[in-house]
Amino acid sequence: MAIFLTGSTGYLGSYLAAGLFTGHREPLNLLVRAKTQQEARERLWTSLQLHFGFPEFHEFLSTRTRIFLGDLTAERFGLPDDEYRALVDSTDSVIHCAASLNRKSEKQCLNVNLRGTLEVIQLARRAQNRSGLRRYSHVSTVAVAGKRRNEVVTEDAAIDWARSDYDPYARTKKFGEHMLHQLLADVPHTIFRPAIVLGDSRRPETSQFDMVQAFDALVRLPVLPLRPRDKIDIVPANYVSKAIVAIHQKTEPAHRIYHLSSGTGSQTYEELTDALAGAGGWRRPAYWPWMGGTFSSTVNWLSNRKGSVAHGASLLKVFWPYLDWNTVFDNSRVVAELGEAPAKFSTYAFPLLKFSRVNKFRYPAKPWSEIGMDTPEKSAVAGGARA
Ligand SMILES: NC(=O)c1ccc[n+]([C@@H]2O[C@H](COP(=O)([O-])OP(=O)(O)OC[C@H]3O[C@@H](n4cnc5c(N)ncnc54)[C@H](OP(=O)(O)O)[C@@H]3O)[C@@H](O)[C@H]2O)c1
């Protein structure tokens, strides 16, 4: 029986697929948006080459993976009846990682994070009724805690329906958790809430750049409109994925909800800019927190213009509430479960920024056409041998 994983062409989902493949034995049912199996394989190669070379990727595809060509927002993922039935019959646990992170589009967030999550829950219900579901793991976000200021938020105190949210992303992710509790109460389920996921503490490479680019725009400023001793809760992707994979595979995790965060060990802006200045030989910025209001109106104005400045400004605009809230998320549950805390951002921020700048905030993915057809295995994959 297989683990059904959504979002494997995305950043965190690629870590989950790689972690399940290298550390565990179960086959994976992957939902991939593509028209053909070949297109799906190419999309998976783009996301998974961050984790392994072509030989392991080929083994992953050919020995442990079944690809379902579907979309979360279509009824039964838009799968033909026999494919959907095969998915239900072969799934005995679910990790739902896919989402729309488009904080500016209410429509996208509603369609993917609500309608799509409901489709995944319905699939889980059918699998539970058919032969039982071992676990349903749902990747949520700390943003479900809504508007906060100067707080340390625990898992059980995060959801407060009377509180406003910063954006449709946060609102729809909050309701996604609610649907899960209501509709799969009889299925063992776990909710994971990552904080800001930035980079990998083991290496400089990343394939997700939005938050890196917002951070880069900030650290280039000689004057920061922030309070120097405010903390920012950043966690590396390798820690987040290690936690999700380990806890999903446990028979009885201690808790139902986990913050995947740096918690009270989060660093201050001053600690981060000092570390970056030290590593890069840059000047330390000045902190003028009273400029926050002016800064946010300037960012608003710039984000409506054209070009790369506008792009940086529009990223800062959507992330600004999460930079300004001085709120961290208690991580004692996950630290106890894994026996380790996440690496501090200052220990890997500089190589991450350097890699991102050198590559102009794009992952230098090797295209499928560069795999080469010099071995029978490669030809078989490129020619469409079924994974
Ligand atoms: N990154 C962070 O800082 C962060 C922080 C907290 C929580 N999270 C949570 O972590 C999860 C993964 O985020 P991420 O950063 O990895 O995002 P990402 O890189 O944007 O990946 C999103 C994934 O969802 C898939 N998806 C979106 N719409 C879909 C649809 N209609 N049908 C099927 N698949 C669809 C995407 O597929 P395509 O490749 O086809 O678009 C992609 O595989 C999300 O649940 C997010 O809320 C992320």
Short mmCIF file of C-alpha atoms and ligand atoms in Angstrom, two decimals:
data_model
loop_
_atom_site.label_atom_id
_atom_site.label_comp_id
_atom_site.label_asym_id
_atom_site.label_seq_id
_atom_site.Cartn_x
_atom_site.Cartn_y
_atom_site.Cartn_z
CA MET A 1 0.00 0.00 0.00
CA ALA A 2 1.18 3.50 -0.85
CA ILE A 3 1.46 6.99 0.61
CA PHE A 4 -0.55 9.53 -1.41
CA LEU A 5 1.52 12.73 -1.60
CA THR A 6 0.33 16.02 -3.10
CA GLY A 7 2.65 18.89 -4.04
CA SER A 8 5.76 16.87 -5.00
CA THR A 9 6.57 19.28 -7.86
CA GLY A 10 6.80 22.09 -5.28
CA TYR A 11 9.57 23.06 -2.89
CA LEU A 12 8.60 21.32 0.35
CA GLY A 13 6.85 18.46 -1.43
CA SER A 14 10.09 17.61 -3.25
CA TYR A 15 11.82 17.29 0.15
CA LEU A 16 9.02 15.01 1.34
CA ALA A 17 9.20 12.79 -1.75
CA ALA A 18 13.00 12.57 -1.43
CA GLY A 19 12.84 11.90 2.34
CA LEU A 20 10.24 9.16 1.93
CA PHE A 21 12.15 7.61 -0.93
CA THR A 22 15.56 7.56 0.75
CA GLY A 23 14.52 6.82 4.34
CA HIS A 24 11.49 4.53 3.97
CA ARG A 25 10.16 1.67 1.87
CA GLU A 26 6.55 2.41 0.94
CA PRO A 27 5.60 3.22 -2.65
CA LEU A 28 4.32 6.71 -3.39
CA ASN A 29 1.18 7.74 -5.25
CA LEU A 30 1.95 11.23 -6.57
CA LEU A 31 -0.63 13.71 -7.84
CA VAL A 32 0.99 15.78 -10.58
CA ARG A 33 -0.50 18.47 -12.79
CA ALA A 34 0.49 17.40 -16.29
CA LYS A 35 -1.13 16.26 -19.52
CA THR A 36 1.03 13.19 -20.07
CA GLN A 37 3.15 10.82 -17.97
CA GLN A 38 6.22 12.13 -19.78
CA GLU A 39 5.41 15.74 -18.90
CA ALA A 40 4.85 14.65 -15.27
CA ARG A 41 8.24 12.87 -15.19
CA GLU A 42 9.93 15.98 -16.55
CA ARG A 43 8.23 18.17 -13.95
CA LEU A 44 9.30 15.78 -11.18
CA TRP A 45 12.87 15.76 -12.48
CA THR A 46 12.89 19.57 -12.28
CA SER A 47 11.82 19.53 -8.63
CA LEU A 48 13.72 16.44 -7.45
CA GLN A 49 17.15 17.15 -8.93
CA LEU A 50 17.72 19.36 -5.89
CA HIS A 51 17.89 16.08 -3.93
CA PHE A 52 19.33 13.44 -6.19
CA GLY A 53 21.10 12.74 -9.42
CA PHE A 54 19.52 11.01 -12.38
CA PRO A 55 20.30 7.37 -11.36
CA GLU A 56 18.44 7.71 -8.03
CA PHE A 57 15.67 9.68 -9.73
CA HIS A 58 15.27 6.90 -12.27
CA GLU A 59 15.16 4.29 -9.49
CA PHE A 60 12.62 6.43 -7.64
CA LEU A 61 10.38 6.62 -10.71
CA SER A 62 10.68 3.04 -11.80
CA THR A 63 10.53 1.18 -8.49
CA ARG A 64 8.49 3.19 -6.03
CA THR A 65 6.28 5.71 -7.79
CA ARG A 66 2.91 5.82 -9.46
CA ILE A 67 1.97 9.12 -11.03
CA PHE A 68 -1.66 10.25 -11.17
CA LEU A 69 -2.21 13.08 -13.65
CA GLY A 70 -4.66 15.24 -11.79
CA ASP A 71 -5.62 18.62 -10.45
CA LEU A 72 -6.80 19.26 -6.90
CA THR A 73 -9.49 21.64 -8.05
CA ALA A 74 -11.30 19.14 -10.28
CA GLU A 75 -13.86 16.64 -9.02
CA ARG A 76 -12.00 13.40 -8.13
CA PHE A 77 -8.90 15.28 -9.33
CA GLY A 78 -10.23 14.95 -12.90
CA LEU A 79 -9.07 11.31 -12.97
CA PRO A 80 -10.82 8.66 -15.09
CA ASP A 81 -12.95 6.32 -12.91
CA ASP A 82 -10.53 3.39 -13.05
CA GLU A 83 -7.55 5.59 -12.10
CA TYR A 84 -9.43 7.18 -9.20
CA ARG A 85 -10.47 3.71 -7.99
CA ALA A 86 -6.86 2.52 -8.24
CA LEU A 87 -5.78 5.53 -6.17
CA VAL A 88 -8.36 4.81 -3.45
CA ASP A 89 -7.57 1.09 -3.43
CA SER A 90 -3.80 1.51 -3.17
CA THR A 91 -3.60 4.41 -0.66
CA ASP A 92 -3.23 3.72 3.04
CA SER A 93 -1.91 7.10 4.19
CA VAL A 94 -1.98 10.68 2.89
CA ILE A 95 0.39 13.64 3.08
CA HIS A 96 -1.37 16.70 1.72
CA CYS A 97 1.31 19.30 1.05
CA ALA A 98 0.02 21.08 -2.08
CA ALA A 99 -1.44 24.55 -1.68
CA SER A 100 -1.71 27.92 -3.31
CA LEU A 101 0.62 30.34 -1.52
CA ASN A 102 -0.64 33.22 -3.65
CA ARG A 103 -1.49 35.65 -0.89
CA LYS A 104 -2.86 38.13 -3.41
CA SER A 105 -5.47 35.86 -5.01
CA GLU A 106 -8.50 34.97 -2.96
CA LYS A 107 -9.82 32.92 -5.89
CA GLN A 108 -6.69 30.72 -6.08
CA CYS A 109 -6.58 30.25 -2.34
CA LEU A 110 -10.26 29.29 -2.21
CA ASN A 111 -10.00 26.89 -5.13
CA VAL A 112 -6.79 25.12 -4.14
CA ASN A 113 -6.71 25.38 -0.35
CA LEU A 114 -10.41 24.79 0.28
CA ARG A 115 -11.90 22.99 -2.71
CA GLY A 116 -8.68 21.06 -3.30
CA THR A 117 -8.27 20.10 0.37
CA LEU A 118 -11.88 18.92 0.40
CA GLU A 119 -11.11 16.64 -2.58
CA VAL A 120 -8.13 15.17 -0.71
CA ILE A 121 -10.26 14.64 2.39
CA GLN A 122 -12.91 12.89 0.27
CA LEU A 123 -10.24 10.61 -1.21
CA ALA A 124 -9.07 9.85 2.35
CA ARG A 125 -12.64 9.12 3.44
CA ARG A 126 -13.05 6.62 0.58
CA ALA A 127 -9.72 4.95 1.42
CA GLN A 128 -10.70 4.81 5.10
CA ASN A 129 -14.05 3.21 4.23
CA ARG A 130 -12.40 0.80 1.78
CA SER A 131 -9.58 -0.64 3.91
CA GLY A 132 -8.64 1.88 6.59
CA LEU A 133 -6.26 4.81 6.58
CA ARG A 134 -3.15 4.68 8.75
CA ARG A 135 -2.61 8.46 8.92
CA TYR A 136 -3.56 11.73 7.22
CA SER A 137 -0.88 14.42 7.49
CA HIS A 138 -1.81 17.95 6.54
CA VAL A 139 0.77 20.64 5.85
CA SER A 140 -0.64 23.91 7.14
CA THR A 141 1.17 27.09 8.24
CA VAL A 142 1.76 29.23 11.33
CA ALA A 143 -0.11 31.99 9.46
CA VAL A 144 -3.35 30.36 10.73
CA ALA A 145 -2.66 32.20 14.00
CA GLY A 146 -3.95 35.40 12.37
CA LYS A 147 -2.91 38.92 13.35
CA ARG A 148 -0.48 38.84 16.27
CA ARG A 149 2.07 41.10 17.90
CA ASN A 150 4.94 40.32 20.29
CA GLU A 151 3.77 36.79 21.11
CA VAL A 152 4.99 33.24 21.57
CA VAL A 153 2.12 31.19 20.17
CA THR A 154 1.58 27.55 21.18
CA GLU A 155 -0.08 24.97 18.93
CA ASP A 156 -3.31 24.81 20.92
CA ALA A 157 -3.67 28.60 21.21
CA ALA A 158 -3.08 29.39 17.53
CA ILE A 159 -6.62 29.15 16.16
CA ASP A 160 -8.80 31.99 17.32
CA TRP A 161 -11.86 32.45 15.12
CA ALA A 162 -12.52 35.92 16.48
CA ARG A 163 -9.15 37.16 15.17
CA SER A 164 -8.59 38.67 11.71
CA ASP A 165 -6.12 37.15 9.26
CA TYR A 166 -3.46 38.90 7.21
CA ASP A 167 -4.51 37.44 3.85
CA PRO A 168 -6.70 34.87 2.05
CA TYR A 169 -3.86 32.33 2.25
CA ALA A 170 -3.94 32.38 6.05
CA ARG A 171 -7.74 32.33 6.15
CA THR A 172 -8.12 29.37 3.78
CA LYS A 173 -5.35 27.38 5.49
CA LYS A 174 -7.11 27.94 8.83
CA PHE A 175 -10.38 26.62 7.44
CA GLY A 176 -8.52 23.69 5.82
CA GLU A 177 -7.43 22.54 9.29
CA HIS A 178 -11.02 22.89 10.50
CA MET A 179 -12.36 20.72 7.65
CA LEU A 180 -9.85 18.01 8.50
CA HIS A 181 -10.81 17.92 12.20
CA GLN A 182 -14.51 17.88 11.32
CA LEU A 183 -14.54 15.44 8.42
CA LEU A 184 -11.83 12.95 9.37
CA ALA A 185 -12.31 12.84 13.14
CA ASP A 186 -12.18 9.02 13.05
CA VAL A 187 -8.85 8.91 11.12
CA PRO A 188 -5.49 9.43 12.90
CA HIS A 189 -4.44 12.83 11.58
CA THR A 190 -1.59 15.25 12.14
CA ILE A 191 -1.31 18.93 11.33
CA PHE A 192 2.08 20.46 10.61
CA ARG A 193 2.48 24.22 10.73
CA PRO A 194 5.81 25.40 9.32
CA ALA A 195 7.01 28.93 10.08
CA ILE A 196 8.88 30.83 7.31
CA VAL A 197 10.68 28.07 5.40
CA LEU A 198 13.94 29.42 4.03
CA GLY A 199 16.70 27.34 2.45
CA ASP A 200 18.49 24.24 3.66
CA SER A 201 20.96 24.32 6.55
CA ARG A 202 23.15 21.65 4.87
CA ARG A 203 23.79 23.38 1.52
CA PRO A 204 23.37 26.71 -0.28
CA GLU A 205 21.08 25.47 -3.08
CA THR A 206 17.39 26.23 -3.07
CA SER A 207 14.65 26.10 -5.70
CA GLN A 208 12.29 28.51 -3.94
CA PHE A 209 13.21 32.16 -4.04
CA ASP A 210 10.27 34.41 -3.13
CA MET A 211 11.11 34.79 0.54
CA VAL A 212 14.88 34.78 -0.19
CA GLN A 213 14.32 37.64 -2.63
CA ALA A 214 12.25 39.60 -0.11
CA PHE A 215 15.00 39.03 2.47
CA ASP A 216 17.67 40.02 -0.05
CA ALA A 217 15.81 43.26 -0.81
CA LEU A 218 15.76 44.02 2.92
CA VAL A 219 19.43 43.31 3.64
CA ARG A 220 20.52 45.56 0.77
CA LEU A 221 18.98 48.57 2.50
CA PRO A 222 21.36 50.79 4.49
CA VAL A 223 18.50 51.61 6.87
CA LEU A 224 15.97 49.03 8.02
CA PRO A 225 12.48 50.07 9.12
CA LEU A 226 12.45 47.31 11.75
CA ARG A 227 13.01 46.98 15.48
CA PRO A 228 16.50 45.41 15.84
CA ARG A 229 15.52 43.13 18.72
CA ASP A 230 12.36 41.77 17.08
CA LYS A 231 12.57 38.06 16.40
CA ILE A 232 11.78 36.39 13.09
CA ASP A 233 10.82 32.71 13.06
CA ILE A 234 12.69 31.08 10.16
CA VAL A 235 13.19 27.33 9.76
CA PRO A 236 15.16 25.37 7.13
CA ALA A 237 13.32 23.07 4.68
CA ASN A 238 15.44 20.06 5.64
CA TYR A 239 14.27 20.31 9.27
CA VAL A 240 10.62 20.76 8.26
CA SER A 241 10.66 17.77 5.93
CA LYS A 242 12.55 15.57 8.38
CA ALA A 243 9.86 16.27 10.98
CA ILE A 244 6.92 15.64 8.63
CA VAL A 245 8.34 12.39 7.29
CA ALA A 246 9.40 11.07 10.73
CA ILE A 247 6.11 11.93 12.44
CA HIS A 248 3.96 10.72 9.53
CA GLN A 249 5.69 7.33 9.75
CA LYS A 250 5.33 6.99 13.55
CA THR A 251 2.67 4.67 14.89
CA GLU A 252 1.64 7.06 17.63
CA PRO A 253 2.99 10.59 17.51
CA ALA A 254 2.64 12.35 20.87
CA HIS A 255 0.56 15.24 19.50
CA ARG A 256 -1.99 16.06 16.83
CA ILE A 257 -0.53 19.47 15.89
CA TYR A 258 3.12 20.49 15.53
CA HIS A 259 4.71 23.87 14.94
CA LEU A 260 7.74 23.35 12.70
CA SER A 261 9.54 26.49 13.72
CA SER A 262 12.47 27.95 15.60
CA GLY A 263 10.28 29.12 18.48
CA THR A 264 11.97 31.05 21.25
CA GLY A 265 15.32 30.11 19.69
CA SER A 266 14.47 32.39 16.73
CA GLN A 267 17.03 35.08 16.07
CA THR A 268 16.64 38.83 16.12
CA TYR A 269 17.08 41.04 13.04
CA GLU A 270 20.21 42.45 14.62
CA GLU A 271 21.72 38.98 15.12
CA LEU A 272 20.99 38.13 11.49
CA THR A 273 22.33 41.35 10.00
CA ASP A 274 25.46 41.14 12.21
CA ALA A 275 26.12 37.58 11.02
CA LEU A 276 25.59 38.54 7.36
CA ALA A 277 27.76 41.64 7.68
CA GLY A 278 30.50 39.46 9.23
CA ALA A 279 30.29 36.78 6.53
CA GLY A 280 30.00 39.13 3.56
CA GLY A 281 32.21 41.99 4.75
CA TRP A 282 29.17 44.30 4.43
CA ARG A 283 28.29 47.36 6.46
CA ARG A 284 25.81 46.84 9.26
CA PRO A 285 22.49 48.57 8.56
CA ALA A 286 21.01 51.22 10.80
CA TYR A 287 17.62 50.46 12.37
CA TRP A 288 14.95 53.16 12.17
CA PRO A 289 11.77 51.43 13.31
CA TRP A 290 9.77 54.66 13.22
CA MET A 291 10.04 54.51 9.40
CA GLY A 292 7.78 51.40 9.29
CA GLY A 293 4.68 53.36 8.16
CA THR A 294 6.51 55.32 5.45
CA PHE A 295 8.33 52.19 4.35
CA SER A 296 5.14 50.20 3.91
CA SER A 297 3.51 53.00 1.85
CA THR A 298 6.67 53.25 -0.31
CA VAL A 299 6.62 49.48 -0.84
CA ASN A 300 2.93 49.71 -1.80
CA TRP A 301 3.69 52.45 -4.30
CA LEU A 302 6.71 50.62 -5.78
CA SER A 303 4.82 47.34 -6.09
CA ASN A 304 2.39 48.99 -8.54
CA ARG A 305 5.19 49.97 -10.92
CA LYS A 306 6.94 47.76 -13.49
CA GLY A 307 10.21 45.79 -13.52
CA SER A 308 12.38 43.99 -10.98
CA VAL A 309 12.06 46.71 -8.31
CA ALA A 310 8.31 46.25 -8.47
CA HIS A 311 8.73 42.49 -8.11
CA GLY A 312 10.94 42.87 -5.00
CA ALA A 313 8.53 45.45 -3.59
CA SER A 314 5.47 43.29 -4.21
CA LEU A 315 7.16 40.38 -2.41
CA LEU A 316 8.00 42.65 0.53
CA LYS A 317 4.43 43.92 0.52
CA VAL A 318 2.87 40.45 0.93
CA PHE A 319 5.43 39.31 3.50
CA TRP A 320 5.57 42.60 5.43
CA PRO A 321 3.00 41.65 8.12
CA TYR A 322 5.04 38.51 8.84
CA LEU A 323 8.25 40.56 9.14
CA ASP A 324 6.73 43.14 11.42
CA TRP A 325 4.72 40.99 13.88
CA ASN A 326 7.57 39.96 16.24
CA THR A 327 5.80 36.67 16.86
CA VAL A 328 7.36 33.22 17.18
CA PHE A 329 5.83 29.75 17.42
CA ASP A 330 6.64 27.44 20.28
CA ASN A 331 8.48 24.40 18.92
CA SER A 332 8.98 22.31 22.07
CA ARG A 333 6.75 19.50 20.71
CA VAL A 334 8.76 18.93 17.54
CA VAL A 335 12.11 19.37 19.30
CA ALA A 336 11.10 16.66 21.80
CA GLU A 337 9.82 14.39 19.01
CA LEU A 338 12.98 14.71 16.85
CA GLY A 339 15.48 15.18 19.68
CA GLU A 340 16.96 18.22 17.92
CA ALA A 341 16.27 21.89 17.27
CA PRO A 342 16.50 23.48 13.81
CA ALA A 343 19.76 25.10 12.73
CA LYS A 344 19.91 28.87 13.29
CA PHE A 345 19.32 30.92 10.15
CA SER A 346 22.53 32.91 10.70
CA THR A 347 24.57 29.71 10.19
CA TYR A 348 23.42 29.22 6.60
CA ALA A 349 21.90 32.56 5.50
CA PHE A 350 25.03 33.85 3.77
CA PRO A 351 25.64 30.85 1.44
CA LEU A 352 21.90 30.82 0.64
CA LEU A 353 21.91 34.51 -0.34
CA LYS A 354 25.10 34.08 -2.33
CA PHE A 355 23.73 31.09 -4.28
CA SER A 356 20.48 32.97 -4.95
CA ARG A 357 22.21 36.16 -6.15
CA VAL A 358 24.70 34.30 -8.36
CA ASN A 359 21.84 32.39 -9.98
CA LYS A 360 19.64 35.50 -10.25
CA PHE A 361 16.98 33.93 -8.01
CA ARG A 362 16.33 31.02 -10.37
CA TYR A 363 17.26 27.40 -9.79
CA PRO A 364 19.69 26.32 -12.54
CA ALA A 365 17.70 23.17 -13.30
CA LYS A 366 19.17 20.72 -15.78
CA PRO A 367 16.56 20.18 -18.48
CA TRP A 368 15.34 16.68 -19.28
CA SER A 369 16.98 16.93 -22.70
CA GLU A 370 20.40 16.99 -20.99
CA ILE A 371 19.94 13.60 -19.35
CA GLY A 372 21.47 11.94 -22.41
CA MET A 373 20.39 8.61 -23.83
CA ASP A 374 23.58 6.69 -23.29
CA THR A 375 22.18 3.86 -21.15
CA PRO A 376 19.20 1.55 -21.72
CA GLU A 377 17.70 2.75 -18.40
CA LYS A 378 17.76 6.40 -19.45
CA SER A 379 16.26 5.59 -22.82
CA ALA A 380 13.51 3.59 -21.11
CA VAL A 381 12.57 6.52 -18.87
CA ALA A 382 12.71 9.05 -21.66
CA GLY A 383 10.73 6.72 -23.90
CA GLY A 384 7.89 6.45 -21.40
CA ALA A 385 8.50 3.27 -19.36
CA ARG A 386 5.87 3.42 -16.65
CA ALA A 387 6.85 4.45 -13.26
N1 LIG B 1 7.30 27.79 1.84
C1 LIG B 1 7.00 28.25 3.04
O1 LIG B 1 7.65 29.16 3.59
C2 LIG B 1 5.84 27.64 3.80
C3 LIG B 1 5.62 28.08 5.12
C4 LIG B 1 4.56 27.53 5.83
C5 LIG B 1 3.76 26.57 5.25
N2 LIG B 1 3.98 26.18 3.97
C6 LIG B 1 3.08 25.15 3.42
O2 LIG B 1 3.88 24.15 2.81
C7 LIG B 1 3.19 23.57 1.71
C8 LIG B 1 4.09 23.54 0.48
O3 LIG B 1 4.51 24.85 0.19
P1 LIG B 1 5.70 25.11 -0.84
O4 LIG B 1 6.45 26.26 -0.32
O5 LIG B 1 6.38 23.86 -1.17
O6 LIG B 1 4.85 25.62 -2.11
P2 LIG B 1 5.16 25.48 -3.68
O7 LIG B 1 6.61 25.31 -3.93
O8 LIG B 1 4.42 26.62 -4.31
O9 LIG B 1 4.44 24.11 -4.08
C9 LIG B 1 3.04 24.01 -4.16
C10 LIG B 1 2.69 22.64 -4.69
O10 LIG B 1 1.25 22.55 -4.74
C11 LIG B 1 0.88 22.10 -6.04
N3 LIG B 1 -0.43 22.60 -6.44
C12 LIG B 1 -0.88 23.88 -6.43
N4 LIG B 1 -2.11 23.93 -6.98
C13 LIG B 1 -2.43 22.67 -7.35
C14 LIG B 1 -3.57 22.10 -7.99
N5 LIG B 1 -4.62 22.82 -8.34
N6 LIG B 1 -3.56 20.76 -8.22
C15 LIG B 1 -2.49 19.99 -7.88
N7 LIG B 1 -1.38 20.49 -7.27
C16 LIG B 1 -1.37 21.81 -7.02
C17 LIG B 1 1.94 22.70 -6.95
O11 LIG B 1 1.88 22.01 -8.19
P3 LIG B 1 2.44 22.71 -9.55
O12 LIG B 1 3.91 22.44 -9.54
O13 LIG B 1 1.69 21.99 -10.62
O14 LIG B 1 2.10 24.17 -9.46
C18 LIG B 1 3.19 22.40 -6.13
O15 LIG B 1 3.57 21.06 -6.28
C19 LIG B 1 1.90 24.39 1.52
O16 LIG B 1 0.84 23.66 2.11
C20 LIG B 1 2.18 25.66 2.30
O17 LIG B 1 0.99 26.21 2.81
C21 LIG B 1 5.01 26.67 3.22
#
